[in-house]
XYZ file of C-alpha atoms in Angstrom:
298
model
C 2.238 -46.838 -15.488
C 5.123 -44.632 -16.675
C 5.391 -41.308 -18.511
C 1.785 -40.116 -18.701
C 1.803 -37.147 -20.879
C -0.729 -34.426 -20.492
C -1.437 -31.929 -23.275
C -3.854 -28.934 -23.383
C -5.586 -27.339 -26.286
C -6.861 -23.822 -26.829
C -9.077 -22.600 -29.652
C -11.607 -24.482 -31.683
C -9.626 -23.924 -34.878
C -6.558 -25.508 -32.977
C -8.672 -28.446 -32.112
C -9.468 -28.983 -35.843
C -6.044 -28.290 -37.347
C -3.361 -28.678 -34.775
C -4.425 -31.562 -32.699
C -3.645 -34.302 -35.193
C -0.039 -32.987 -35.508
C 0.334 -32.613 -31.719
C -1.104 -36.081 -31.124
C 1.257 -37.626 -33.707
C 4.105 -35.853 -32.096
C 3.183 -37.082 -28.589
C 3.014 -40.726 -29.612
C 6.627 -41.392 -28.872
C 6.893 -39.429 -25.533
C 5.080 -41.772 -23.180
C 2.845 -44.756 -22.728
C -0.338 -42.905 -22.310
C -1.893 -39.584 -23.555
C -4.381 -37.399 -21.889
C -6.447 -34.857 -23.716
C -7.071 -31.664 -21.929
C -8.132 -28.072 -22.644
C -6.437 -24.944 -21.183
C -9.335 -23.746 -19.329
C -9.952 -26.617 -16.835
C -9.813 -27.010 -13.093
C -8.414 -30.340 -11.816
C -9.366 -32.277 -8.703
C -6.712 -32.703 -6.115
C -4.252 -35.695 -6.653
C -5.860 -36.226 -10.083
C -2.652 -37.791 -11.576
C -2.361 -40.480 -8.885
C -6.065 -41.250 -9.304
C -5.594 -41.666 -13.020
C -2.617 -43.921 -12.539
C -4.680 -46.089 -10.101
C -7.620 -46.460 -12.481
C -5.310 -47.293 -15.426
C -3.524 -49.903 -13.391
C -6.890 -51.513 -12.432
C -7.857 -51.716 -16.168
C -4.532 -53.191 -17.139
C -4.895 -55.656 -14.221
C -8.278 -56.705 -15.540
C -6.551 -57.283 -18.969
C -9.582 -55.358 -20.330
C -9.665 -54.288 -23.953
C -10.022 -50.370 -24.002
C -9.265 -47.542 -26.360
C -10.322 -44.511 -24.396
C -10.795 -43.925 -20.602
C -12.944 -40.911 -19.680
C -12.258 -38.789 -16.628
C -14.884 -36.053 -17.468
C -18.171 -36.390 -19.133
C -17.575 -33.216 -21.253
C -16.667 -33.986 -24.797
C -12.998 -32.866 -25.130
C -11.756 -33.051 -21.586
C -10.168 -35.740 -19.646
C -9.932 -38.438 -22.347
C -7.114 -40.913 -21.892
C -5.590 -42.905 -24.874
C -2.825 -45.357 -25.301
C 0.033 -43.630 -27.006
C 0.345 -46.424 -29.530
C -3.040 -45.493 -30.872
C -2.201 -41.785 -31.417
C -1.015 -42.024 -35.054
C -4.173 -43.718 -35.993
C -6.278 -41.113 -34.101
C -4.278 -38.285 -35.659
C -5.003 -39.689 -39.073
C -8.718 -40.170 -38.306
C -9.101 -36.564 -37.149
C -7.181 -35.222 -40.091
C -9.572 -37.048 -42.534
C -12.938 -36.200 -40.817
C -12.548 -32.980 -38.906
C -14.763 -31.169 -41.419
C -17.567 -33.834 -41.068
C -18.223 -33.379 -37.192
C -16.559 -31.864 -34.148
C -13.340 -33.519 -32.878
C -14.871 -34.539 -29.652
C -17.545 -36.524 -31.499
C -14.870 -38.053 -33.681
C -12.950 -39.248 -30.670
C -15.970 -41.209 -29.492
C -16.309 -42.749 -32.997
C -12.663 -43.630 -32.893
C -13.262 -45.567 -29.714
C -16.027 -47.580 -31.313
C -13.828 -48.334 -34.320
C -11.342 -49.830 -31.942
C -13.965 -52.209 -30.743
C -14.728 -50.449 -27.407
C -18.421 -50.264 -27.842
C -19.305 -48.735 -24.431
C -17.665 -45.707 -22.806
C -15.647 -46.218 -19.632
C -16.362 -43.237 -17.602
C -14.900 -42.770 -14.030
C -16.725 -40.841 -11.392
C -16.448 -38.370 -9.778
C -15.019 -36.465 -12.755
C -11.506 -35.198 -12.246
C -11.687 -32.022 -14.515
C -14.122 -29.098 -14.602
C -14.576 -26.711 -17.485
C -13.949 -23.167 -16.293
C -14.150 -21.006 -19.418
C -17.218 -19.074 -20.385
C -16.550 -17.828 -23.870
C -16.269 -20.330 -26.707
C -13.604 -19.822 -29.403
C -16.205 -21.082 -31.882
C -17.531 -17.760 -33.351
C -17.411 -16.068 -30.074
C -20.394 -17.949 -28.612
C -21.128 -18.232 -24.906
C -20.011 -21.662 -23.380
C -21.652 -22.514 -20.090
C -20.820 -26.348 -19.986
C -20.127 -27.659 -16.625
C -19.427 -31.231 -15.462
C -22.099 -31.992 -12.795
C -20.097 -35.033 -11.604
C -16.866 -33.045 -10.814
C -15.790 -33.083 -7.188
C -12.609 -30.972 -6.376
C -11.730 -33.071 -3.365
C -11.146 -36.641 -3.763
C -12.429 -39.125 -1.223
C -11.718 -42.712 -0.261
C -15.110 -44.280 0.665
C -14.019 -47.791 1.838
C -15.949 -50.868 0.939
C -19.071 -51.028 3.067
C -22.515 -52.389 3.544
C -25.115 -49.795 3.989
C -28.441 -50.124 5.905
C -31.466 -47.855 6.547
C -34.883 -48.254 8.166
C -36.246 -45.441 6.030
C -38.787 -46.513 3.461
C -37.083 -46.464 0.005
C -38.648 -44.902 -3.017
C -38.535 -47.248 -6.071
C -34.855 -48.372 -6.625
C -33.024 -45.438 -4.869
C -31.451 -47.670 -2.296
C -29.286 -46.599 0.683
C -26.140 -47.988 -0.894
C -26.454 -45.410 -3.815
C -25.737 -42.497 -1.333
C -22.437 -44.206 -0.532
C -21.511 -44.966 -4.264
C -20.990 -42.389 -6.998
C -23.619 -43.550 -9.426
C -26.943 -42.319 -7.619
C -28.530 -41.260 -4.359
C -30.850 -42.590 -1.628
C -34.352 -41.384 -1.810
C -36.587 -42.198 1.318
C -40.089 -41.366 2.356
C -40.825 -39.195 5.353
C -38.194 -40.204 8.035
C -39.265 -40.478 11.624
C -37.281 -39.394 14.796
C -34.661 -42.085 15.271
C -34.462 -43.237 11.667
C -31.006 -43.996 10.458
C -28.778 -44.660 7.498
C -25.705 -46.672 8.558
C -22.583 -47.603 6.520
C -20.549 -50.509 8.014
C -17.036 -50.583 6.786
C -15.542 -53.910 5.650
C -12.373 -53.044 7.558
C -11.986 -50.509 10.240
C -10.209 -47.262 9.372
C -9.391 -43.836 10.843
C -11.743 -41.271 9.385
C -10.177 -37.928 8.407
C -12.964 -36.112 6.624
C -16.653 -36.405 6.263
C -18.924 -34.500 3.755
C -22.645 -35.109 3.498
C -25.174 -33.409 1.107
C -28.987 -34.000 1.077
C -31.711 -32.690 -1.029
C -32.000 -31.680 -4.682
C -32.640 -28.015 -5.874
C -33.629 -27.049 -2.449
C -36.120 -29.864 -1.996
C -36.052 -33.063 0.053
C -33.512 -31.853 2.543
C -32.801 -33.807 5.703
C -33.720 -31.115 8.181
C -32.550 -32.493 11.504
C -29.930 -35.162 12.033
C -26.697 -35.945 13.670
C -23.592 -37.612 12.210
C -21.940 -40.328 14.182
C -18.988 -42.772 13.970
C -18.985 -46.118 15.647
C -16.799 -49.035 16.497
C -17.192 -52.716 17.387
C -19.373 -54.369 14.713
C -22.320 -56.387 15.844
C -25.292 -57.951 14.204
C -28.653 -56.470 15.150
C -31.916 -58.349 15.760
C -33.046 -57.423 12.295
C -30.052 -59.265 10.905
C -28.302 -55.958 9.906
C -24.699 -55.023 10.742
C -24.195 -51.995 12.912
C -21.849 -50.875 15.603
C -21.990 -51.357 19.325
C -20.953 -47.834 20.325
C -21.540 -44.530 18.391
C -20.096 -41.122 19.027
C -21.644 -37.945 17.616
C -19.320 -35.747 15.589
C -21.791 -32.963 14.645
C -25.179 -32.159 13.185
C -26.393 -31.190 9.655
C -27.058 -27.597 8.891
C -29.199 -26.664 5.881
C -29.061 -30.396 4.795
C -25.303 -30.451 4.732
C -22.415 -31.636 6.930
C -18.659 -31.261 6.570
C -15.891 -31.948 9.112
C -12.181 -31.892 8.273
C -9.051 -33.158 10.140
C -11.086 -35.561 12.275
C -8.187 -37.739 13.045
C -6.731 -34.940 15.214
C -9.636 -35.390 17.556
C -10.956 -38.907 16.928
C -7.645 -40.822 16.764
C -9.141 -44.412 17.023
C -10.414 -46.453 14.160
C -14.011 -46.489 13.224
C -16.165 -49.285 11.531
C -19.392 -47.341 11.077
C -20.772 -43.991 9.933
C -24.333 -43.341 10.782
C -26.799 -40.508 9.956
C -29.411 -40.456 12.712
C -32.590 -38.395 12.289
C -33.309 -36.275 15.460
C -36.741 -34.949 14.355
C -39.319 -36.487 12.021
C -40.482 -34.607 8.845
C -43.339 -34.963 6.410
C -41.140 -34.283 3.385
C -39.240 -37.020 1.753
C -35.537 -36.963 1.909
C -32.669 -37.348 -0.645
C -29.297 -38.286 0.753
C -27.310 -37.178 -2.199
C -23.668 -37.676 -1.287
C -21.877 -39.431 1.544
C -18.109 -38.783 1.086
C -15.325 -39.630 3.498
C -11.618 -39.890 3.561
C -9.839 -42.348 5.688
C -6.348 -43.633 6.557
C -5.583 -47.224 7.430
C -6.117 -48.434 10.956
C -3.305 -50.151 12.879
C -6.002 -52.074 14.790
C -6.577 -55.724 13.530
C -9.879 -56.524 11.713
C -12.740 -56.494 14.126
C -14.819 -59.585 14.457
C -18.532 -59.637 15.102
C -19.810 -60.066 18.574
């Protein structure tokens, strides 16, 4: 992808009146156009992340008109520059009928993209508090925004904790959901087994929701040498503790300075049973490639 142009907007009146002209002007400046506002915070390495996602869409030869990198209406919307003259004309014709962010979604549908393509976590967060629309207070925040990007590798996820409904262990590893388990016992676990070994550089774990269903006592471990257990699950032969959860959370940075060898597993091991249920909301890690060949099962 070349020449990704980024433009910011300011006041609500500008959105209505100036955007069509600026969009039309930008059509010839690059291949893609990203709609932003001037009061946003961006995740680290957001541009390279957008480039990667656009390349993935192009490789799929998928038909799309708008890619969304924030769930908020007017932030992080990516268009093909070839569509900008049409979009500018559309906004100019109908800006008095509904807000521009609503019109942009309608425009997507008119270009036969019926379902939104939203990437998570969001790359942009709204920071302003006062709306330019009649001086009202604007407290909109993107709940899916994560300032630090992560590189959770492909993995299989296992747990011996009883799952509530469809909140499966894998959802704690993915972006779209969370794991919800019934009263864990001492020794209960959730294990992610990487498809390929990698050097773990950063780990972040978050449990609970609104102060409830916290995992009260657990240690975080990394492992190596993939095996198949008696239950038919994959795990690792050896594990090493890297720390314990505090208030249901865990974070450790620059791990590769201390744990230089590659890992194939990340395990959360409960160290004291609890009556309360547990939500494992986020498992986020960053890795760098390992120089060790792919491990075989033993």
